[in-house]
mmCIF file of C-alpha atoms and ligand atoms in Angstrom:
data_model
loop_
_atom_site.group_PDB
_atom_site.id
_atom_site.type_symbol
_atom_site.label_atom_id
_atom_site.label_comp_id
_atom_site.label_asym_id
_atom_site.label_seq_id
_atom_site.Cartn_x
_atom_site.Cartn_y
_atom_site.Cartn_z
ATOM 1 C CA MET X 1 120.727 96.824 105.826
ATOM 2 C CA HIS X 2 119.215 93.555 107.451
ATOM 3 C CA THR X 3 116.214 92.183 105.921
ATOM 4 C CA GLU X 4 113.794 90.419 108.290
ATOM 5 C CA VAL X 5 111.368 87.967 106.983
ATOM 6 C CA LEU X 6 108.112 87.735 109.065
ATOM 7 C CA GLY X 7 105.679 84.783 108.294
ATOM 8 C CA ILE X 8 101.799 86.030 108.104
ATOM 9 C CA ASP X 9 98.935 84.172 107.811
ATOM 10 C CA PRO X 10 97.530 84.755 104.284
ATOM 11 C CA VAL X 11 93.882 84.640 105.080
ATOM 12 C CA HIS X 12 93.706 86.174 108.766
ATOM 13 C CA PRO X 13 97.072 88.146 108.956
ATOM 14 C CA ASP X 14 98.081 88.933 112.409
ATOM 15 C CA PRO X 15 97.312 92.733 113.033
ATOM 16 C CA ALA X 16 100.604 93.036 115.112
ATOM 17 C CA THR X 17 102.622 92.059 112.119
ATOM 18 C CA ILE X 18 100.640 94.216 109.821
ATOM 19 C CA GLU X 19 100.930 97.034 112.240
ATOM 20 C CA ARG X 20 105.017 96.545 112.139
ATOM 21 C CA ALA X 21 104.866 96.602 108.367
ATOM 22 C CA ALA X 22 102.588 99.843 107.991
ATOM 23 C CA ALA X 23 104.563 101.823 110.669
ATOM 24 C CA LEU X 24 107.642 101.299 108.266
ATOM 25 C CA LEU X 25 105.695 102.587 105.409
ATOM 26 C CA ARG X 26 104.409 105.436 107.354
ATOM 27 C CA ALA X 27 108.073 106.436 108.282
ATOM 28 C CA GLY X 28 108.881 106.290 104.542
ATOM 29 C CA GLU X 29 110.552 103.036 104.285
ATOM 30 C CA VAL X 30 109.797 100.013 101.785
ATOM 31 C CA VAL X 31 108.212 96.652 102.487
ATOM 32 C CA VAL X 32 107.703 93.635 100.538
ATOM 33 C CA PHE X 33 104.225 92.036 100.754
ATOM 34 C CA PRO X 34 102.403 89.253 98.964
ATOM 35 C CA THR X 35 99.767 90.105 96.590
ATOM 36 C CA GLU X 36 97.455 87.703 94.752
ATOM 37 C CA THR X 37 99.373 88.088 91.545
ATOM 38 C CA VAL X 38 102.983 88.292 92.564
ATOM 39 C CA TYR X 39 105.002 89.831 95.522
ATOM 40 C CA GLY X 40 105.172 93.756 95.647
ATOM 41 C CA LEU X 41 107.660 95.983 96.981
ATOM 42 C CA GLY X 42 105.604 98.846 98.494
ATOM 43 C CA ALA X 43 105.976 102.491 99.515
ATOM 44 C CA ALA X 44 103.579 105.203 100.707
ATOM 45 C CA ALA X 45 102.460 106.429 97.228
ATOM 46 C CA LEU X 46 102.170 110.157 98.177
ATOM 47 C CA GLN X 47 105.558 110.354 99.615
ATOM 48 C CA THR X 48 108.384 111.024 97.024
ATOM 49 C CA GLY X 49 110.939 110.234 99.159
ATOM 50 C CA ALA X 50 109.561 106.870 100.033
ATOM 51 C CA VAL X 51 108.747 106.101 96.375
ATOM 52 C CA LYS X 52 112.493 106.895 95.470
ATOM 53 C CA ARG X 53 113.563 103.958 97.812
ATOM 54 C CA ILE X 54 111.586 101.451 95.416
ATOM 55 C CA PHE X 55 113.395 102.646 92.545
ATOM 56 C CA SER X 56 116.837 102.277 94.343
ATOM 57 C CA ALA X 57 116.103 98.979 95.937
ATOM 58 C CA LYS X 58 115.172 97.670 92.532
ATOM 59 C CA GLU X 59 117.664 99.425 90.309
ATOM 60 C CA ARG X 60 114.582 100.336 88.363
ATOM 61 C CA PRO X 61 114.978 103.248 85.797
ATOM 62 C CA PHE X 62 112.849 106.301 86.726
ATOM 63 C CA ASN X 63 110.973 106.187 83.256
ATOM 64 C CA ASP X 64 108.913 103.260 84.335
ATOM 65 C CA PRO X 65 105.831 104.145 86.250
ATOM 66 C CA LEU X 66 104.399 102.354 89.192
ATOM 67 C CA ILE X 67 101.059 100.703 90.126
ATOM 68 C CA VAL X 68 99.241 102.270 93.067
ATOM 69 C CA HIS X 69 97.472 100.073 95.198
ATOM 70 C CA ILE X 70 94.221 100.917 97.227
ATOM 71 C CA ALA X 71 91.914 99.101 99.743
ATOM 72 C CA GLY X 72 88.648 100.945 98.879
ATOM 73 C CA GLU X 73 87.146 102.706 95.961
ATOM 74 C CA ASP X 74 86.964 106.022 97.883
ATOM 75 C CA ALA X 75 90.855 106.236 97.413
ATOM 76 C CA LEU X 76 90.174 106.460 93.934
ATOM 77 C CA GLU X 77 89.027 110.056 93.875
ATOM 78 C CA GLN X 78 92.309 110.834 95.610
ATOM 79 C CA LEU X 79 94.597 109.591 92.714
ATOM 80 C CA ALA X 80 92.446 110.067 89.627
ATOM 81 C CA SER X 81 91.253 113.501 88.436
ATOM 82 C CA SER X 82 88.224 112.006 86.740
ATOM 83 C CA ILE X 83 86.621 108.423 86.928
ATOM 84 C CA SER X 84 84.854 107.445 83.990
ATOM 85 C CA GLY X 85 81.676 105.206 83.827
ATOM 86 C CA GLN X 86 83.824 102.586 82.117
ATOM 87 C CA ALA X 87 86.274 102.642 85.136
ATOM 88 C CA LYS X 88 83.550 102.407 87.641
ATOM 89 C CA LEU X 89 82.002 99.389 85.949
ATOM 90 C CA LEU X 90 85.324 97.647 85.578
ATOM 91 C CA ALA X 91 86.228 98.479 89.348
ATOM 92 C CA ARG X 92 82.913 96.962 90.387
ATOM 93 C CA ALA X 93 83.345 93.825 88.515
ATOM 94 C CA PHE X 94 87.048 93.097 89.036
ATOM 95 C CA TRP X 95 88.112 94.894 92.279
ATOM 96 C CA PRO X 96 89.595 93.740 94.491
ATOM 97 C CA GLY X 97 91.676 91.586 91.900
ATOM 98 C CA PRO X 98 94.255 91.400 89.239
ATOM 99 C CA LEU X 99 92.991 94.481 86.963
ATOM 100 C CA THR X 100 94.927 97.645 86.770
ATOM 101 C CA LEU X 101 93.213 100.503 85.371
ATOM 102 C CA ILE X 102 95.096 103.569 83.730
ATOM 103 C CA LEU X 103 93.195 106.656 84.728
ATOM 104 C CA PRO X 104 94.116 110.477 84.440
ATOM 105 C CA ARG X 105 96.457 111.628 87.307
ATOM 106 C CA SER X 106 95.442 113.675 89.992
ATOM 107 C CA PRO X 107 97.990 116.234 91.084
ATOM 108 C CA LEU X 108 98.295 114.667 94.528
ATOM 109 C CA VAL X 109 100.201 111.713 92.966
ATOM 110 C CA PRO X 110 103.843 112.361 93.016
ATOM 111 C CA LYS X 111 105.516 112.645 89.164
ATOM 112 C CA LEU X 112 107.994 110.037 90.369
ATOM 113 C CA VAL X 113 105.042 107.477 90.558
ATOM 114 C CA THR X 114 104.000 108.248 87.267
ATOM 115 C CA ALA X 115 107.143 108.624 85.543
ATOM 116 C CA GLY X 116 106.038 112.041 84.715
ATOM 117 C CA LEU X 117 102.916 110.768 82.678
ATOM 118 C CA GLU X 118 99.540 112.522 82.882
ATOM 119 C CA THR X 119 98.188 109.197 83.899
ATOM 120 C CA VAL X 120 98.264 106.769 86.823
ATOM 121 C CA ALA X 121 98.039 103.146 87.216
ATOM 122 C CA VAL X 122 95.660 102.043 90.196
ATOM 123 C CA ARG X 123 94.774 98.427 91.467
ATOM 124 C CA MET X 124 92.842 97.113 94.399
ATOM 125 C CA PRO X 125 94.635 93.722 95.195
ATOM 126 C CA ARG X 126 92.420 90.946 96.538
ATOM 127 C CA HIS X 127 95.073 89.394 98.850
ATOM 128 C CA PRO X 128 94.087 89.910 102.558
ATOM 129 C CA VAL X 129 97.576 90.907 103.595
ATOM 130 C CA ALA X 130 97.918 93.558 100.946
ATOM 131 C CA LEU X 131 94.560 94.965 102.010
ATOM 132 C CA ALA X 132 95.153 95.043 105.577
ATOM 133 C CA LEU X 133 98.763 96.797 104.871
ATOM 134 C CA ILE X 134 97.069 99.588 102.848
ATOM 135 C CA ARG X 135 94.244 100.194 105.574
ATOM 136 C CA ALA X 136 96.882 100.369 108.234
ATOM 137 C CA ALA X 137 99.359 102.398 106.682
ATOM 138 C CA ALA X 138 96.322 104.895 105.869
ATOM 139 C CA SER X 139 97.882 105.578 102.451
ATOM 140 C CA PRO X 140 97.572 104.111 99.054
ATOM 141 C CA ILE X 141 100.855 101.845 98.323
ATOM 142 C CA ALA X 142 102.848 102.344 95.204
ATOM 143 C CA ALA X 143 104.415 99.041 94.364
ATOM 144 C CA PRO X 144 106.084 97.340 91.244
ATOM 145 C CA SER X 145 106.890 93.553 91.598
ATOM 146 C CA ALA X 146 109.300 93.050 94.292
ATOM 147 C CA ASN X 147 112.240 91.882 92.070
ATOM 148 C CA ARG X 148 115.560 93.264 90.632
ATOM 149 C CA PHE X 149 114.605 95.156 87.397
ATOM 150 C CA MET X 150 114.764 93.084 84.429
ATOM 151 C CA HIS X 151 114.484 89.498 86.603
ATOM 152 C CA VAL X 152 111.499 87.272 86.881
ATOM 153 C CA SER X 153 108.706 88.708 89.042
ATOM 154 C CA PRO X 154 108.418 86.949 92.459
ATOM 155 C CA THR X 155 105.808 84.655 93.432
ATOM 156 C CA THR X 156 107.181 83.750 96.987
ATOM 157 C CA ALA X 157 108.967 85.464 99.907
ATOM 158 C CA GLN X 158 112.117 83.579 99.255
ATOM 159 C CA HIS X 159 112.191 84.847 95.581
ATOM 160 C CA ALA X 160 111.808 88.402 96.687
ATOM 161 C CA LEU X 161 114.445 87.668 99.210
ATOM 162 C CA ALA X 162 116.983 86.409 96.733
ATOM 163 C CA ASP X 163 116.742 89.520 94.651
ATOM 164 C CA LEU X 164 116.287 92.225 97.560
ATOM 165 C CA ASP X 165 118.099 90.918 100.641
ATOM 166 C CA GLY X 166 120.173 93.358 102.155
ATOM 167 C CA ARG X 167 118.084 96.408 100.280
ATOM 168 C CA VAL X 168 114.404 96.114 102.382
ATOM 169 C CA PRO X 169 114.106 96.189 106.002
ATOM 170 C CA LEU X 170 111.026 93.768 106.020
ATOM 171 C CA ILE X 171 109.524 91.142 103.766
ATOM 172 C CA LEU X 172 106.118 89.530 104.720
ATOM 173 C CA ASP X 173 105.832 85.968 103.747
ATOM 174 C CA GLY X 174 102.220 84.946 102.947
ATOM 175 C CA GLY X 175 103.028 82.004 100.925
ATOM 176 C CA PRO X 176 102.933 81.271 97.278
ATOM 177 C CA SER X 177 101.217 84.050 95.028
ATOM 178 C CA GLU X 178 97.681 82.464 93.889
ATOM 179 C CA VAL X 179 97.729 83.849 90.345
ATOM 180 C CA GLY X 180 101.305 84.038 89.556
ATOM 181 C CA VAL X 181 101.150 86.438 86.640
ATOM 182 C CA GLU X 182 100.938 90.055 87.235
ATOM 183 C CA SER X 183 97.809 91.978 86.939
ATOM 184 C CA THR X 184 96.453 92.984 83.623
ATOM 185 C CA VAL X 185 97.028 96.595 82.812
ATOM 186 C CA LEU X 186 94.151 98.320 81.119
ATOM 187 C CA ASP X 187 94.489 101.570 79.409
ATOM 188 C CA LEU X 188 91.128 103.751 79.761
ATOM 189 C CA CYS X 189 92.817 107.085 78.742
ATOM 190 C CA SER X 190 93.259 106.621 74.838
ATOM 191 C CA GLY X 191 89.897 106.186 73.471
ATOM 192 C CA VAL X 192 89.131 102.418 73.129
ATOM 193 C CA PRO X 193 89.899 100.517 76.231
ATOM 194 C CA THR X 194 93.275 98.543 75.617
ATOM 195 C CA ILE X 195 95.316 96.105 77.435
ATOM 196 C CA LEU X 196 99.010 97.171 77.772
ATOM 197 C CA ARG X 197 99.838 94.043 79.572
ATOM 198 C CA PRO X 198 97.831 90.705 79.659
ATOM 199 C CA GLY X 199 97.789 89.472 83.154
ATOM 200 C CA GLY X 200 95.651 87.894 85.776
ATOM 201 C CA VAL X 201 92.126 89.271 84.306
ATOM 202 C CA SER X 202 91.662 87.628 80.906
ATOM 203 C CA LEU X 203 90.634 89.436 77.624
ATOM 204 C CA GLU X 204 87.204 87.115 77.824
ATOM 205 C CA ALA X 205 86.433 88.313 81.277
ATOM 206 C CA LEU X 206 86.967 92.202 80.399
ATOM 207 C CA ARG X 207 85.063 91.574 77.319
ATOM 208 C CA ALA X 208 82.062 89.994 79.057
ATOM 209 C CA VAL X 209 81.935 93.387 81.101
ATOM 210 C CA LEU X 210 82.928 95.942 78.430
ATOM 211 C CA PRO X 211 82.852 94.323 74.862
ATOM 212 C CA GLY X 212 85.033 96.902 73.186
ATOM 213 C CA VAL X 213 88.088 95.851 75.102
ATOM 214 C CA GLN X 214 91.161 95.406 72.716
ATOM 215 C CA PRO X 215 93.808 92.849 73.239
ATOM 216 C CA PRO X 216 97.486 94.278 73.539
ATOM 217 C CA ARG X 217 99.100 95.516 70.261
ATOM 218 C CA PRO X 218 101.076 92.634 68.896
ATOM 219 C CA GLY X 219 104.496 93.025 70.064
ATOM 220 C CA LYS X 220 107.694 92.263 67.986
ATOM 221 C CA ALA X 221 107.251 88.603 68.067
ATOM 222 C CA VAL X 222 109.183 86.820 65.356
ATOM 223 C CA ALA X 223 108.328 83.324 64.239
ATOM 224 C CA THR X 224 111.679 81.843 63.084
ATOM 225 C CA THR X 225 112.868 78.449 61.741
ATOM 226 C CA VAL X 226 116.486 79.075 62.904
ATOM 227 C CA LEU X 227 117.433 78.776 66.419
ATOM 228 C CA GLN X 228 119.531 81.886 67.272
ATOM 229 C CA SER X 229 120.582 82.953 70.978
ATOM 230 C CA PRO X 230 117.813 85.464 72.004
ATOM 231 C CA GLY X 231 118.846 88.615 73.531
ATOM 232 C CA GLN X 232 118.189 91.839 71.536
ATOM 233 C CA LEU X 233 114.762 92.158 72.623
ATOM 234 C CA LEU X 234 114.912 91.050 76.441
ATOM 235 C CA THR X 235 112.864 93.407 78.238
ATOM 236 C CA HIS X 236 110.986 92.428 81.464
ATOM 237 C CA TYR X 237 110.856 88.618 83.018
ATOM 238 C CA ALA X 238 114.220 87.937 81.569
ATOM 239 C CA PRO X 239 115.623 84.784 83.118
ATOM 240 C CA ALA X 240 119.178 84.956 83.690
ATOM 241 C CA VAL X 241 119.711 82.061 81.179
ATOM 242 C CA PRO X 242 118.592 82.205 77.598
ATOM 243 C CA LEU X 243 115.019 80.851 76.764
ATOM 244 C CA LEU X 244 113.939 79.175 73.713
ATOM 245 C CA LEU X 245 110.214 79.187 72.945
ATOM 246 C CA PHE X 246 108.812 76.459 70.710
ATOM 247 C CA ASP X 247 105.362 76.414 69.215
ATOM 248 C CA GLY X 248 103.600 74.582 66.525
ATOM 249 C CA PRO X 249 101.519 71.329 66.665
ATOM 250 C CA GLU X 250 102.327 69.377 69.640
ATOM 251 C CA GLU X 251 104.381 66.383 68.213
ATOM 252 C CA MET X 252 106.360 68.510 66.047
ATOM 253 C CA MET X 253 107.075 70.920 69.078
ATOM 254 C CA ARG X 254 108.193 67.927 71.322
ATOM 255 C CA ALA X 255 110.116 66.516 68.722
ATOM 256 C CA ALA X 256 111.954 70.001 67.835
ATOM 257 C CA MET X 257 112.464 70.574 71.749
ATOM 258 C CA LEU X 258 114.102 67.036 72.119
ATOM 259 C CA ALA X 259 116.406 67.478 68.934
ATOM 260 C CA GLU X 260 117.519 70.677 70.563
ATOM 261 C CA VAL X 261 118.328 68.947 74.033
ATOM 262 C CA ARG X 262 120.078 66.525 72.075
ATOM 263 C CA ARG X 263 122.247 69.075 70.166
ATOM 264 C CA ARG X 264 122.877 70.893 73.268
ATOM 265 C CA LEU X 265 124.032 67.949 75.389
ATOM 266 C CA GLU X 266 126.624 67.058 72.404
ATOM 267 C CA ARG X 267 128.005 70.466 73.060
ATOM 268 C CA GLY X 268 128.220 69.779 76.763
ATOM 269 C CA GLU X 269 125.222 72.090 77.777
ATOM 270 C CA HIS X 270 122.807 71.059 80.363
ATOM 271 C CA ALA X 271 119.321 72.151 79.155
ATOM 272 C CA GLY X 272 116.235 72.450 81.261
ATOM 273 C CA VAL X 273 112.696 72.225 79.621
ATOM 274 C CA LEU X 274 109.409 73.568 80.655
ATOM 275 C CA VAL X 275 106.397 71.273 79.718
ATOM 276 C CA ALA X 276 103.232 70.557 80.645
ATOM 277 C CA ASP X 277 102.236 67.071 82.342
ATOM 278 C CA GLU X 278 101.187 65.447 79.044
ATOM 279 C CA ASP X 279 104.746 66.175 77.834
ATOM 280 C CA MET X 280 106.633 64.399 80.764
ATOM 281 C CA ALA X 281 106.688 60.891 79.203
ATOM 282 C CA ALA X 282 108.345 62.151 76.142
ATOM 283 C CA PHE X 283 110.933 63.925 77.981
ATOM 284 C CA ARG X 284 111.669 61.179 80.715
ATOM 285 C CA ASP X 285 115.170 59.938 79.248
ATOM 286 C CA SER X 286 116.022 63.041 77.374
ATOM 287 C CA GLY X 287 118.903 64.139 79.607
ATOM 288 C CA ALA X 288 117.185 67.337 80.373
ATOM 289 C CA LEU X 289 116.128 68.950 83.577
ATOM 290 C CA VAL X 290 112.236 68.625 83.174
ATOM 291 C CA ARG X 291 109.841 70.808 84.999
ATOM 292 C CA THR X 292 105.998 70.697 84.294
ATOM 293 C CA LEU X 293 104.090 73.841 84.644
ATOM 294 C CA GLY X 294 100.831 71.452 85.216
ATOM 295 C CA ASP X 295 97.848 70.607 82.809
ATOM 296 C CA ALA X 296 98.434 72.684 79.510
ATOM 297 C CA ALA X 297 94.589 72.840 79.315
ATOM 298 C CA ALA X 298 94.436 74.576 82.714
ATOM 299 C CA PRO X 299 96.187 78.125 82.190
ATOM 300 C CA GLU X 300 95.435 79.020 85.781
ATOM 301 C CA GLN X 301 98.053 75.919 86.911
ATOM 302 C CA VAL X 302 100.657 76.969 84.447
ATOM 303 C CA ALA X 303 100.563 80.811 85.211
ATOM 304 C CA ALA X 304 101.020 79.792 89.159
ATOM 305 C CA ALA X 305 103.845 77.565 88.362
ATOM 306 C CA LEU X 306 105.709 79.478 85.795
ATOM 307 C CA PHE X 307 107.765 82.010 87.491
ATOM 308 C CA ALA X 308 108.877 79.759 90.225
ATOM 309 C CA ALA X 309 109.795 77.069 87.517
ATOM 310 C CA LEU X 310 112.038 79.658 85.697
ATOM 311 C CA ARG X 311 113.888 80.631 88.757
ATOM 312 C CA ALA X 312 114.409 76.913 89.828
ATOM 313 C CA LEU X 313 115.673 76.139 86.577
ATOM 314 C CA GLU X 314 118.056 79.246 86.650
ATOM 315 C CA GLU X 315 119.398 78.084 90.232
ATOM 316 C CA GLU X 316 119.959 74.580 88.741
ATOM 317 C CA GLY X 317 122.622 76.243 86.622
ATOM 318 C CA VAL X 318 121.323 75.221 83.084
ATOM 319 C CA GLN X 319 122.793 76.789 80.100
ATOM 320 C CA VAL X 320 119.626 76.920 78.272
ATOM 321 C CA ILE X 321 115.721 76.710 79.004
ATOM 322 C CA LEU X 322 113.513 75.341 76.302
ATOM 323 C CA SER X 323 109.829 76.032 76.843
ATOM 324 C CA ARG X 324 106.734 74.624 75.111
ATOM 325 C CA SER X 325 103.825 77.334 74.305
ATOM 326 C CA PHE X 326 100.499 77.271 75.751
ATOM 327 C CA ASP X 327 97.389 78.410 73.867
ATOM 328 C CA GLU X 328 96.088 81.944 74.365
ATOM 329 C CA HIS X 329 92.690 81.479 76.046
ATOM 330 C CA GLY X 330 91.931 82.955 79.516
ATOM 331 C CA LEU X 331 95.247 83.320 81.363
ATOM 332 C CA GLY X 332 97.009 81.802 78.433
ATOM 333 C CA LEU X 333 97.335 85.209 76.853
ATOM 334 C CA ALA X 334 99.465 86.434 79.678
ATOM 335 C CA ILE X 335 101.569 83.157 79.781
ATOM 336 C CA ARG X 336 102.384 83.511 76.171
ATOM 337 C CA ASP X 337 103.339 87.245 76.668
ATOM 338 C CA ARG X 338 105.791 86.357 79.637
ATOM 339 C CA LEU X 339 107.238 83.396 77.615
ATOM 340 C CA LEU X 340 107.779 85.515 74.667
ATOM 341 C CA LYS X 341 109.570 88.289 76.436
ATOM 342 C CA ALA X 342 111.982 85.788 78.323
ATOM 343 C CA ALA X 343 112.629 84.827 74.901
ATOM 344 C CA GLY X 344 113.555 87.946 73.506
ATOM 345 C CA GLY X 345 110.389 87.967 71.312
ATOM 346 C CA LYS X 346 111.392 84.619 69.281
ATOM 347 C CA VAL X 347 109.434 81.763 68.870
ATOM 348 C CA PHE X 348 110.429 78.536 67.140
ATOM 349 C CA VAL X 349 107.968 77.176 64.949
ATOM 350 C CA PRO X 350 109.339 73.860 63.476
ATOM 351 C CA GLY X 351 106.187 73.439 60.967
ATOM 352 C CA LEU X 352 107.132 76.692 59.263
ATOM 353 C CA GLN X 353 110.019 74.741 57.621
ATOM 354 C CA GLU X 354 107.836 73.318 55.267
HETATM 355 O O1 TXA K 401 100.393 92.382 89.683
HETATM 356 C C1 TXA K 401 100.627 93.362 89.633
HETATM 357 O O2 TXA K 401 100.428 94.186 88.721
HETATM 358 C C2 TXA K 401 102.020 93.655 90.358
HETATM 359 C C3 TXA K 401 101.745 93.727 91.951
HETATM 360 C C4 TXA K 401 102.579 94.004 92.682
HETATM 361 O O3 TXA K 401 100.509 94.401 92.139
HETATM 362 N N1 TXA K 401 102.715 94.693 90.178
HETATM 363 C C5 TXA K 401 103.470 95.025 89.116
HETATM 364 O O4 TXA K 401 104.092 96.142 88.876
HETATM 365 O O5 TXA K 401 103.594 94.206 88.238
HETATM 366 P P1 TXA K 401 105.231 96.425 87.761
HETATM 367 O O6 TXA K 401 105.806 97.885 88.261
HETATM 368 O O7 TXA K 401 106.381 95.384 87.775
HETATM 369 O O8 TXA K 401 104.476 96.760 86.457
HETATM 370 C C6 TXA K 401 103.708 97.605 86.269
HETATM 371 C C7 TXA K 401 103.078 97.942 84.940
HETATM 372 C C8 TXA K 401 104.699 98.385 83.988
HETATM 373 O O9 TXA K 401 104.493 97.557 82.790
HETATM 374 C C9 TXA K 401 104.154 99.813 83.766
HETATM 375 O O10 TXA K 401 105.079 100.250 82.617
HETATM 376 C C10 TXA K 401 102.814 99.847 84.100
HETATM 377 O O11 TXA K 401 102.550 98.966 84.689
HETATM 378 N N2 TXA K 401 102.329 101.276 84.284
HETATM 379 C C11 TXA K 401 102.189 101.741 85.429
HETATM 380 N N3 TXA K 401 101.728 103.056 85.334
HETATM 381 C C12 TXA K 401 101.660 103.318 83.928
HETATM 382 C C13 TXA K 401 100.686 104.436 83.327
HETATM 383 N N4 TXA K 401 100.440 105.438 83.785
HETATM 384 N N5 TXA K 401 100.645 104.191 82.215
HETATM 385 C C14 TXA K 401 100.771 103.057 81.271
HETATM 386 N N6 TXA K 401 101.503 101.797 81.912
HETATM 387 C C15 TXA K 401 101.740 101.866 83.361
HETATM 388 MG MG1 MG K 402 107.546 94.203 87.277
#
C-alpha cells in the first residue's frame, strides 16, 4: 500500500483535504491525523472491521483498548451508558483537550475497541484538524497513538510515516504536536477518580476541578545505585536503544551522567544525553551527543520536545541514551512517567550511595 502524506493547515484545515480523509474513514479505512497531544491512527469507532485495521497496522495486541475521539458532547450519550456528574464537570472544564475519561460502555461500542472491558475511554481533542475530521466522518474515531506497538509516540507526521509507511493510505501532516505527551487517562468507573496514565492535563489542574482525584498508583520504579541494562520492565514508549534515567541533586546527577558517558566511551560506545538548557555547558566537551529538552523549570517545553528527541537520538545511532530527571509538577508527572517507562522502570540515584 502506498502511504500518501498530505500537508494541512493546523488552524484552518482545508475542507477538501479533510473530506478526502473522512471519505477513507467512512469507507472503513484508517487515517493518521494530528491531535494536540500526539498523532493518532484513526478508524470509524463503531465499525469493527475498520477498528481491526488499527490493530494490524500498529501490530498492537487486541487486549489493549482504544480511546474514542468525539467532536461534541452529544456523542457521549452514544458511547457511554451513563454519564455521572463528575464526568460532566470534567468534560466541561477540560474538553476539548488532553483528558480521556473512562466511562461505562454503551452496547453500541464494539468490544474490539474496549478490549472486552465494560468501560470505554473517550476524549474530545482540541486540534482543529482532529475535530474537523471527526465531524466530516460523521462518526466518533477510535485512535491510538500512530506508532508501531512499543515504540515512542509520534509528535510529527514524519514520525508516524517512519513507523507506518506502507501500512496506512493517508497521513495528514499538520506540523508538530503542541503538547507532546499523550492525554491524561482518568478512571471514573472504580469509586475514587484515579489517574491511570498521567498526561497533558496535570493532576493539579484536575484537582482544582475535582479535589478528590488520585494520582496514578506508583509503578514498579526501582531506585538503584547499580547501573544495569534495562529491559525486563519495558512497556510502552520504549526507545529502540536502552535508556538510563538519572535522578538526585542536580550536581550529583550531572556528575554521574558524565562519568557514565566516559565509561561508555572507553568501551567504544557512543552515548546520547537528554538534558535541560542549564546542563548544556557541563556536557559540551563530554563526547556525548547532547540534546536539550528546554528549560527544566518549564515542563511544557520539555514535554513538547521529549519524544522527538528520543527518536532523533535513536536515528543518530547511539548505543545508549542517558537522561536527566525532571520534577513532577504540572506536566512533569507525565514526563517522568514516560522516561521511567523508557528506562524499564529503573532510576539511577547517585545520592543513594551514602
Ligand atoms: O493523547 C492520546 O491519548 C493519544 C491521541 C491520539 O489521542 N492516544 C493515545 O492512545 O495515546 P493509546 O492507545 O496509545 O493509549 C490509550 C491508553 C492506553 O494506555 C489504554 O490502555 C488506555 O488508554 N485505555 C483505553 N481504554 C481504556 C479503558 N476502557 N480502561 C482503561 N484504560 C483504557
Ligand atoms: Mg500509544
